[in-house]
Coordinates of C-alpha atoms and ligand atoms in Angstrom, one line a residue:
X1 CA 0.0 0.0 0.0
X2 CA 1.1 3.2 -0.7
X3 CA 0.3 6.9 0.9
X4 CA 1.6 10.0 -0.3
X5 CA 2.2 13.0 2.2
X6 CA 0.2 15.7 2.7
X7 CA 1.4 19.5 4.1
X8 CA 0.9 19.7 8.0
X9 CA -0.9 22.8 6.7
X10 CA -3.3 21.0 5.3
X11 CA -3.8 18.2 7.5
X12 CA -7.1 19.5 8.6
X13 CA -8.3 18.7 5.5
X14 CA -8.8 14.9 6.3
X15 CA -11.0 15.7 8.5
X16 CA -13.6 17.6 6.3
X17 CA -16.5 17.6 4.7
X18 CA -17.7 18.5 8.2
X19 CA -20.8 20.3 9.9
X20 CA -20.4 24.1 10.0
X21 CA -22.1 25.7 12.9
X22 CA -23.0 29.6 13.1
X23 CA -21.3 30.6 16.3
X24 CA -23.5 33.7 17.9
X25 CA -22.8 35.6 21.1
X26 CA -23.8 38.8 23.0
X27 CA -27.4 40.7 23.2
X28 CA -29.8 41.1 20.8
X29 CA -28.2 44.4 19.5
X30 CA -24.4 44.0 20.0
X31 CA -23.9 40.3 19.1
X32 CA -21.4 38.5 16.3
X33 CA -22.0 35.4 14.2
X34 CA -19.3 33.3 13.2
X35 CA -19.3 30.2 11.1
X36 CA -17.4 27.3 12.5
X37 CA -16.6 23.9 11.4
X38 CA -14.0 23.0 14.2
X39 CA -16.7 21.9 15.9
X40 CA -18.2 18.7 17.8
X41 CA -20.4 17.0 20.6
X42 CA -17.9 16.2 23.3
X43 CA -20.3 15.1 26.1
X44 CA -23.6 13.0 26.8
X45 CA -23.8 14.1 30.5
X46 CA -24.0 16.6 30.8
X47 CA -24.2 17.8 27.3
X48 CA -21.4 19.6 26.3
X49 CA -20.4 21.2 22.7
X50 CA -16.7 22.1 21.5
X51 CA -15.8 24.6 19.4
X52 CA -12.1 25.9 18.1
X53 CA -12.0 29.8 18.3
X54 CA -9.0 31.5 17.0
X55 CA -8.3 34.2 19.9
X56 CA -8.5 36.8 17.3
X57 CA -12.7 36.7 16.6
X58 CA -15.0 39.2 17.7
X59 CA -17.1 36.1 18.5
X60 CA -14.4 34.6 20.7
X61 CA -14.2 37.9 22.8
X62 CA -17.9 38.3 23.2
X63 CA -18.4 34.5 24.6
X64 CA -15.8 35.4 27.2
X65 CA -17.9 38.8 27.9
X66 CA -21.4 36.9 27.7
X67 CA -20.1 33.2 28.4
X68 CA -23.2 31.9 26.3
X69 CA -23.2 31.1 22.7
X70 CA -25.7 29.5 20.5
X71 CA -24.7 27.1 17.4
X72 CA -27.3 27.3 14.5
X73 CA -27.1 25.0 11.7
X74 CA -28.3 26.0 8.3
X75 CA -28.8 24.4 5.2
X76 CA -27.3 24.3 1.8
X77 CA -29.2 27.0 0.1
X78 CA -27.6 29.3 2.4
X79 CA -24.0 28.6 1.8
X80 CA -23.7 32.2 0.5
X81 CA -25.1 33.7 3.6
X82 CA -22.6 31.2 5.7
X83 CA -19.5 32.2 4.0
X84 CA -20.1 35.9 4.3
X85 CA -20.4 35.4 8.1
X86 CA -17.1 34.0 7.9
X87 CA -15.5 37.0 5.6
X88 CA -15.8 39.8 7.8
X89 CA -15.5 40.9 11.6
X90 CA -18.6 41.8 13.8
X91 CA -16.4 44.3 14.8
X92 CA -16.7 46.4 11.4
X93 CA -20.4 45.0 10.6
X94 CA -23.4 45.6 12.8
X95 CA -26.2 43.1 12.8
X96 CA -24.2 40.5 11.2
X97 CA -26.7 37.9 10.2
X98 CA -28.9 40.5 8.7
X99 CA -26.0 41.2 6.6
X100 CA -25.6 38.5 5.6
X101 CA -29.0 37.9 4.5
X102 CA -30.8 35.9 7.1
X103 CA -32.8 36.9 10.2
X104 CA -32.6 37.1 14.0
X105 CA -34.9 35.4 16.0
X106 CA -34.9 35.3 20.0
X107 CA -33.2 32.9 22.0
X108 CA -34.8 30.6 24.6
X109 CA -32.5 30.4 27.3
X110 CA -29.3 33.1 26.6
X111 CA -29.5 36.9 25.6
X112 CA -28.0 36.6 21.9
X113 CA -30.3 36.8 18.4
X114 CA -30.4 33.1 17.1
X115 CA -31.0 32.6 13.1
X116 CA -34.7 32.0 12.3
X117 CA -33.3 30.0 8.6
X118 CA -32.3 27.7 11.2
X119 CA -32.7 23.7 10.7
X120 CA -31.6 23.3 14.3
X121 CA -30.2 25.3 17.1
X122 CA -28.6 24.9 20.5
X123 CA -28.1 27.4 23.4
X124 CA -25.1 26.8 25.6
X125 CA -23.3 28.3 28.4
X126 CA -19.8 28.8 28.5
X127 CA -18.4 25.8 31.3
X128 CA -14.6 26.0 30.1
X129 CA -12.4 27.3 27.5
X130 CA -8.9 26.3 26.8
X131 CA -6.0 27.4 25.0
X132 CA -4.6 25.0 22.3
X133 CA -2.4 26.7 20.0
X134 CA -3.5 29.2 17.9
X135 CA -7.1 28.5 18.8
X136 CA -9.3 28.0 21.8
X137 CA -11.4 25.3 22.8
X138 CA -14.1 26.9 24.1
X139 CA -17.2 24.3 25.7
X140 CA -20.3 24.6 26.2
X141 CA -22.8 22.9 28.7
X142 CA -26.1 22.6 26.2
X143 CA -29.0 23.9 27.7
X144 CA -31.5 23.8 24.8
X145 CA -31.6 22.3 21.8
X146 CA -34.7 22.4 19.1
X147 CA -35.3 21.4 15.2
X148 CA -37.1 23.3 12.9
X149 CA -40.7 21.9 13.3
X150 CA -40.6 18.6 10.8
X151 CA -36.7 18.3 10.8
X152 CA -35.7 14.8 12.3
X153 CA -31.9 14.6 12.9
X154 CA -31.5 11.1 12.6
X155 CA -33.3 11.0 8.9
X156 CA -30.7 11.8 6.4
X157 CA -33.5 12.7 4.3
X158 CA -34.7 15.1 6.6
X159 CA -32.1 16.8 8.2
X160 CA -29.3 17.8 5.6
X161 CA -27.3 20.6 8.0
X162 CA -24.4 21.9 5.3
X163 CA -21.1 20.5 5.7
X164 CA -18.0 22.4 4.9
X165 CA -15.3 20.8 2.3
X166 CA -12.7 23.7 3.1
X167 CA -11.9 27.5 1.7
X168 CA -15.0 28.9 0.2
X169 CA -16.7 25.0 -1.5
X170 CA -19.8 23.5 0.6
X171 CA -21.6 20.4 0.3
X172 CA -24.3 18.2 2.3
X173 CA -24.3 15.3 3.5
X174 CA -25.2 11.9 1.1
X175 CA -28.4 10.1 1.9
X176 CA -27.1 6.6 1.4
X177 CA -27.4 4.9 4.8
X178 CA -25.3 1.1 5.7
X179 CA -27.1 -0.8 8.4
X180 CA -24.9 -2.9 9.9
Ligands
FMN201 C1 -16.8 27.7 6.6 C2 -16.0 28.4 7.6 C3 -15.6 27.8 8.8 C4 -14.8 28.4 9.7 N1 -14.5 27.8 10.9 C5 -13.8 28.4 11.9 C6 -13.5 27.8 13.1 O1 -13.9 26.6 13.3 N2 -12.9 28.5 14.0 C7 -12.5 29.8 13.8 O2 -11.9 30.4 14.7 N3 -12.8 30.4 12.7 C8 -13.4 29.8 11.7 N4 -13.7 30.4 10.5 C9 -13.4 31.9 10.4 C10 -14.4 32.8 11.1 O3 -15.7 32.4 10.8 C11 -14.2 34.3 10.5 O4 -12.9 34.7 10.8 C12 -15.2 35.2 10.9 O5 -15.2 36.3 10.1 C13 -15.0 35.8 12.4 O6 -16.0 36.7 12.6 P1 -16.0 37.6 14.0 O7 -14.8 38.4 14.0 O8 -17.3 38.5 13.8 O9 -16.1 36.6 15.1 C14 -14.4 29.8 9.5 C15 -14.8 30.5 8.4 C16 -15.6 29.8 7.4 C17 -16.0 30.5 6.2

């Protein structure tokens, strides 16, 4: 068998297509939205979400004011919207995800806008955040989490949150299912 190397630059990259999750924190008026797809459960019990913030976010700086964030997870069709979250600051753009095209909705349980596009959404409050390189892992004790009413997670038919192949390129997921 052979391999071929790849640049440590790039490693990442064997670890995408993955879900991207908008990252939102702070109040209804001063809030950012970031997407991220260094993201992943980490916890049953308690429930407990991980995300990778580079230091240098608006986002990152307004969990550790806030310490709540919510992670929304959009569809496809809104890959546009998605990528211009990720190519500018909520520092030089106010109401970020009505910039980029989508809407705010209120929160259940934490003080920041959510996205009404949304195909699923949860609220979590900050319980740890750690340094690890040029990025921090910053977790999050879930304490909601809802579906756009009909979406069922565990359909692959009905739940196609948009997974991010790296640079500006998108996809969703397949619907071809193995039962083993
Ligand atoms: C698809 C996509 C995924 C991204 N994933 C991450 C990530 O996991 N962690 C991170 O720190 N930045 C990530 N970024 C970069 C931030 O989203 C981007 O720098 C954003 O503009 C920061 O906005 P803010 O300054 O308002 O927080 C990603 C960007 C894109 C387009």
């Amino acid at each position: 068998m052979q391999f071929e190397e790849i640049d440590l630059s790039e490693w990442h990259y064997i670890l995408h297509p993955r879900p991207v999750a908008i990252v939102v924190s702070g109040d209804w008026e001063n809030y950012s939205a970031m997407p991220a797809s260094w993201v992943t459960p980490v916890s049953r019990k308690p429930p407990i979400a991980a995300v990778a913030i580079a230091r240098s976010r608006h986002t990152y700086k307004l969990i550790s004011k806030y310490r709540e964030f919510a992670l929304c997870i959009l569809g496809l069709e809104h890959a546009k919207s998605i990528h211009m979250l990720g190519s500018v600051s909520g520092r030089d753009v106010r109401d970020k995800i009505v910039y980029a095209g989508l809407s705010k909705a209120r929160a259940r349980k934490i003080s920041c806008p959510v996205i009404a596009e949304s195909l699923a959404i949860a609220e979590c409050l900050l319980v740890k955040d750690v340094e690890a390189g040029d990025h921090n892992l910053v977790l999050g004790e879930v304490l909601t989490a809802y579906v756009k009413t009909g979406v069922r997670p565990l359909n692959t038919e009905s739940y196609s949150p948009t997974l991010h192949v790296g640079r500006n390129r998108y996809t969703k997921p397949g619907t071809e299912v193995v039962e083993v």
